[in-house]
C-alpha positions as MATLAB code, in Angstrom:
seq = 'LVLPPRSVGRLSRRPTPIHTVIKAGGVDDEAPSDAGSVEEEAAALEEAAAEEADAAAAEGFVEAASLLGVDALAPPDVVTDSPASGTVDGSASSAREELKSRIFAACAAADRGFAASPSDREAIEGLLDEISFLSPIDDATRGVSDGTDDAPLRACWRLVYTSASDVSTLAANPISQLGGIYQDARELPVIVNVIDTFPRVLANLPPSVAATFATSSRIKVRTVARPRSASRVGLSFTGVGFEVTNVLGQKLPDWLPAPPMVDLPQLGLGVQRQIFQVPDDVDPRDAESNPSYFDIRYLDENFLVISQGSPGGMFAAVKVDDLAE';
ca = [
      76.151   39.908   -3.617;
      75.918   43.727   -4.343;
      72.346   44.848   -3.999;
      70.847   47.821   -5.886;
      70.423   50.971   -3.559;
      66.750   50.892   -3.304;
      66.879   47.070   -2.428;
      69.507   47.992    0.209;
      67.390   50.545    1.600;
      64.475   48.167    1.957;
      66.631   45.573    3.646;
      67.957   48.202    6.078;
      64.585   48.668    7.696;
      64.459   46.895   10.895;
      61.770   44.317   11.085;
      58.949   44.613   13.710;
      60.371   42.802   16.852;
      58.646   39.726   18.278;
      57.211   41.252   21.599;
      55.018   40.524   24.547;
      52.767   42.942   26.132;
      53.210   43.335   29.945;
      50.283   44.096   31.828;
      49.878   44.648   35.522;
      48.909   41.098   36.156;
      51.678   39.511   34.057;
      52.283   38.721   30.205;
      49.523   38.876   27.602;
      49.601   35.660   25.868;
      47.500   36.952   23.111;
      50.255   39.513   21.617;
      50.733   38.480   18.070;
      54.226   37.387   16.534;
      54.941   38.223   13.080;
      58.206   36.348   12.865;
      56.984   34.367    9.985;
      56.039   37.261    7.954;
      59.091   39.011    8.685;
      61.338   36.024    7.438;
      59.131   35.722    4.366;
      59.580   39.491    3.557;
      63.405   39.459    3.994;
      63.526   36.246    1.599;
      61.320   38.011   -0.929;
      63.513   41.268   -0.820;
      66.640   39.016   -1.292;
      65.175   37.411   -4.327;
      64.150   40.634   -5.968;
      67.630   42.092   -5.211;
      69.241   39.091   -6.880;
      67.004   39.466   -9.985;
      67.734   43.093  -10.368;
      71.547   42.515  -10.163;
      71.187   39.732  -12.743;
      69.231   42.082  -15.020;
      71.852   44.826  -14.643;
      74.590   42.362  -15.409;
      72.727   40.977  -18.515;
      72.284   44.689  -19.732;
      76.010   45.411  -19.402;
      76.765   42.156  -21.174;
      74.631   43.198  -24.285;
      75.747   46.825  -24.221;
      79.514   45.741  -24.128;
      79.109   42.926  -26.658;
      77.526   45.620  -29.110;
      80.866   47.622  -28.817;
      82.604   44.778  -30.718;
      80.100   44.814  -33.527;
      79.005   41.275  -33.064;
      75.576   39.827  -32.507;
      76.418   38.033  -29.260;
      73.401   36.252  -27.725;
      71.979   37.361  -24.732;
      73.179   35.535  -21.572;
      70.795   32.465  -20.453;
      68.458   32.677  -17.732;
      69.502   30.803  -14.507;
      66.870   28.237  -13.446;
      67.248   26.705  -10.054;
      65.194   24.152   -8.257;
      65.738   25.305   -4.704;
      65.991   28.690   -2.824;
      69.428   27.504   -1.606;
      70.983   26.556   -4.976;
      69.219   29.735   -6.302;
      71.261   31.899   -4.012;
      74.595   30.214   -5.174;
      73.911   30.111   -8.842;
      72.410   33.468   -9.049;
      75.635   34.854   -7.461;
      77.740   32.891   -9.941;
      75.619   34.023  -12.835;
      75.865   37.715  -11.727;
      79.711   37.513  -11.237;
      80.095   35.856  -14.775;
      78.011   38.496  -16.585;
      79.759   41.341  -14.771;
      83.136   39.886  -15.683;
      81.942   39.673  -19.458;
      80.817   43.203  -19.441;
      84.252   44.331  -18.285;
      86.180   42.005  -20.777;
      84.093   42.990  -23.645;
      84.639   46.686  -23.098;
      88.297   46.142  -22.538;
      88.739   44.193  -25.713;
      86.762   46.583  -27.702;
      89.000   49.492  -26.421;
      92.178   47.361  -27.326;
      90.890   46.514  -30.785;
      90.623   42.766  -30.132;
      94.061   42.832  -28.544;
      95.874   44.322  -31.760;
      96.161   47.645  -30.057;
      96.746   46.557  -26.657;
      99.652   47.862  -24.605;
     101.523   45.503  -22.214;
      99.326   46.838  -19.318;
      96.109   46.207  -21.325;
      97.095   42.665  -22.068;
      97.824   42.067  -18.564;
      94.424   43.503  -17.387;
      92.299   41.739  -20.077;
      94.096   38.227  -19.537;
      93.783   38.965  -15.640;
      90.024   39.119  -16.235;
      90.004   36.041  -18.446;
      91.991   34.113  -15.745;
      89.371   35.219  -13.201;
      86.358   34.014  -15.282;
      87.977   30.853  -15.939;
      87.174   29.664  -12.370;
      83.604   30.451  -13.002;
      83.179   28.247  -16.074;
      79.733   26.423  -15.963;
      80.599   23.589  -18.110;
      82.832   20.791  -16.781;
      82.996   18.620  -19.687;
      83.751   21.166  -22.349;
      85.088   18.660  -24.943;
      82.042   16.351  -24.754;
      80.898   15.511  -28.287;
      83.834   16.988  -30.108;
      84.950   13.658  -31.706;
      81.613   12.675  -33.074;
      79.927   16.252  -33.397;
      76.751   15.448  -31.531;
      73.987   18.288  -31.341;
      74.599   18.760  -27.718;
      78.315   19.257  -27.976;
      79.081   22.662  -26.009;
      81.865   23.653  -28.264;
      79.666   23.180  -31.407;
      79.020   26.667  -32.634;
      80.457   29.441  -34.887;
      82.800   31.712  -32.727;
      83.969   35.269  -33.524;
      87.228   36.553  -32.102;
      87.109   39.498  -29.495;
      90.632   39.236  -28.114;
      93.803   37.401  -28.840;
      97.329   37.616  -27.564;
      98.772   34.770  -29.903;
     101.566   36.060  -31.896;
     100.599   34.018  -34.963;
      97.401   36.113  -35.306;
      98.274   39.435  -33.817;
     101.322   39.907  -36.182;
      98.768   39.711  -39.164;
      97.421   43.193  -38.094;
     100.918   44.450  -38.919;
     100.499   43.915  -42.621;
     100.896   47.181  -44.426;
      98.657   46.061  -47.378;
      95.634   44.382  -45.941;
      93.664   44.933  -42.829;
      91.843   42.231  -40.610;
      88.220   41.772  -40.706;
      86.291   39.021  -38.651;
      88.225   36.226  -37.265;
      86.239   33.010  -36.632;
      86.636   29.512  -35.295;
      83.867   27.662  -37.088;
      83.093   24.394  -35.260;
      79.628   23.749  -36.480;
      80.690   20.697  -38.288;
      82.770   18.929  -35.516;
      85.119   17.159  -35.428;
      86.176   19.637  -38.125;
      87.157   23.122  -36.978;
      87.756   25.743  -39.611;
      89.803   28.829  -38.562;
      88.784   31.724  -40.669;
      90.210   35.202  -41.238;
      88.726   37.844  -43.509;
      90.802   40.598  -44.910;
      90.385   43.597  -46.878;
      92.741   46.320  -48.450;
      93.900   48.684  -45.861;
      93.371   51.720  -48.041;
      89.729   51.226  -47.776;
      89.896   51.840  -44.036;
      90.972   55.477  -44.762;
      88.070   56.258  -47.064;
      84.630   57.563  -46.020;
      82.137   54.808  -45.345;
      80.110   55.574  -48.439;
      83.066   55.641  -50.646;
      84.542   52.439  -49.114;
      81.267   50.442  -49.618;
      81.429   51.113  -53.387;
      85.009   49.800  -53.644;
      84.627   47.128  -50.884;
      86.778   43.998  -51.799;
      87.495   41.278  -49.455;
      88.957   37.788  -49.257;
      88.858   34.886  -46.749;
      91.604   32.659  -45.636;
      90.756   29.188  -44.167;
      92.633   26.657  -42.218;
      90.915   23.331  -41.689;
      91.735   21.038  -38.867;
      90.406   17.849  -37.216;
      89.716   17.964  -33.432;
      90.349   15.268  -30.995;
      89.448   15.506  -27.373;
      92.480   14.811  -25.097;
      90.803   15.379  -21.821;
      87.685   17.183  -20.495;
      89.221   20.504  -21.391;
      91.993   20.096  -24.021;
      91.247   19.479  -27.726;
      93.903   18.188  -30.040;
      94.109   19.430  -33.526;
      95.519   18.046  -36.750;
      95.855   20.425  -39.632;
      94.552   18.942  -42.910;
      94.007   21.815  -45.351;
      94.122   25.503  -46.380;
      91.997   27.652  -48.523;
      91.610   31.060  -50.043;
      88.650   32.726  -51.710;
      87.423   36.167  -52.827;
      84.109   36.996  -51.066;
      83.399   40.423  -52.453;
      84.563   42.647  -55.452;
      83.920   46.349  -55.615;
      80.994   46.287  -53.268;
      79.350   43.140  -54.900;
      79.249   39.743  -53.400;
      80.174   36.987  -55.679;
      77.276   35.100  -57.216;
      76.330   31.774  -55.652;
      76.615   29.856  -58.796;
      80.369   30.710  -58.967;
      82.141   27.811  -57.053;
      84.490   28.626  -54.317;
      88.008   27.325  -54.946;
      88.576   24.052  -53.127;
      90.873   23.640  -50.242;
      94.238   22.321  -50.487;
      94.892   19.160  -48.675;
      98.022   19.318  -46.385;
     100.420   16.242  -46.302;
      99.861   13.998  -43.224;
     102.445   12.403  -41.146;
     102.004    8.636  -40.332;
     101.480    7.740  -36.731;
     104.979    6.050  -36.578;
     106.717    9.138  -37.715;
     104.739   11.193  -35.144;
     105.833    8.800  -32.368;
     109.526    9.390  -33.450;
     108.933   13.148  -33.442;
     107.150   13.358  -30.052;
     109.172   10.501  -28.636;
     106.418    8.282  -27.335;
     106.194    4.369  -27.087;
     104.265    2.302  -29.727;
     101.293    1.809  -27.322;
     100.670    5.688  -27.142;
      98.774    7.666  -29.804;
     101.111   10.477  -30.691;
      98.189   12.875  -31.234;
      97.440   12.678  -27.493;
     101.167   13.008  -26.415;
     101.992   15.796  -23.929;
     104.959   16.826  -26.109;
     102.577   17.483  -29.158;
     101.840   21.226  -29.120;
      98.948   21.082  -31.468;
      96.099   21.679  -29.162;
      93.841   24.274  -27.292;
      92.837   24.293  -23.698;
      89.190   25.354  -23.048;
      89.539   27.874  -20.023;
      85.791   29.102  -20.132;
      82.652   28.012  -21.957;
      79.129   28.861  -21.799;
      76.289   29.411  -24.189;
      77.645   32.571  -25.708;
      81.281   32.973  -24.649;
      84.476   31.105  -25.295;
      88.083   31.461  -23.694;
      90.968   29.200  -24.863;
      94.689   29.169  -24.763;
      96.740   27.481  -27.348;
      99.680   25.098  -27.076;
     102.145   26.599  -29.608;
     102.976   29.293  -30.123;
     101.069   30.147  -27.107;
      98.373   32.967  -26.324;
      94.893   33.284  -25.351;
      91.867   33.801  -27.400;
      88.223   35.022  -26.242;
      85.354   34.587  -28.655;
      81.544   35.193  -28.857;
      78.922   32.963  -30.417;
      77.528   34.127  -33.777;
      75.262   32.883  -36.147;
      77.345   32.639  -39.284;
      80.262   34.112  -40.952;
      80.072   37.642  -42.234;
      79.186   38.048  -45.873;
];
């Protein structure tokens, strides 16, 4: 635990020692002892120092998140039942928030990973690996199959970093530029991957002019999630969709219906068993050889880190209220 300087200064003061007064006739038994007050003062100083450290980490979390242009929720308060558990939980919470601040700053500097050099990726993914050991939720896939309100994954998540080639290569498109990228898991077990795009030429215009000509579109890929373990979520891809969201700075009217998603053909379980080479008593959607899944590496109330099966790569995302308009 790293304490603020003023707290360190207070803790460095030597407490008044327990002493006895020696008189000519022997020991004065009436000499007072302040051992209890010293211990209470030290405990109070440690508690104050921990609160200041948590506050500093929380401030860094919000400040770093703002660099990404997203409305990340403030980190939750840590509530503990006993002084002993408070010390442990407080230290873990401080470590998590400090790591988040460093992750968000690094992701913002690397443009969500799209402008990351190999050394940038190594540094960011080292931080993501480090925070994975501090994940406060053990059963991250709880409620995925039935979409219960207390499912930890149930939220709208906006991407702040990726190293996945199937997403990062989209940034190389010379015609369109990427906007917000989301994993919308508010309607579990359905999870919709959303990618917003807009003409690249608009990025070279002054903001006032770009707003006048702003035109954007949205690509959606619908999947159905299935928990394979406490941290692994299997996916079945069921549909794709495309819609225009803004034209020349104007949002399309609500009365204009969005184009329906196109359903993807589904392979039967028998065919999948042959593809993934599993026996008849094994569900092929849960087969180890089935690469359609992601592993939840870290999850709390406002931050998510996952790694996908195929084609590989890591994702980091923050919780937001809704898709951008």
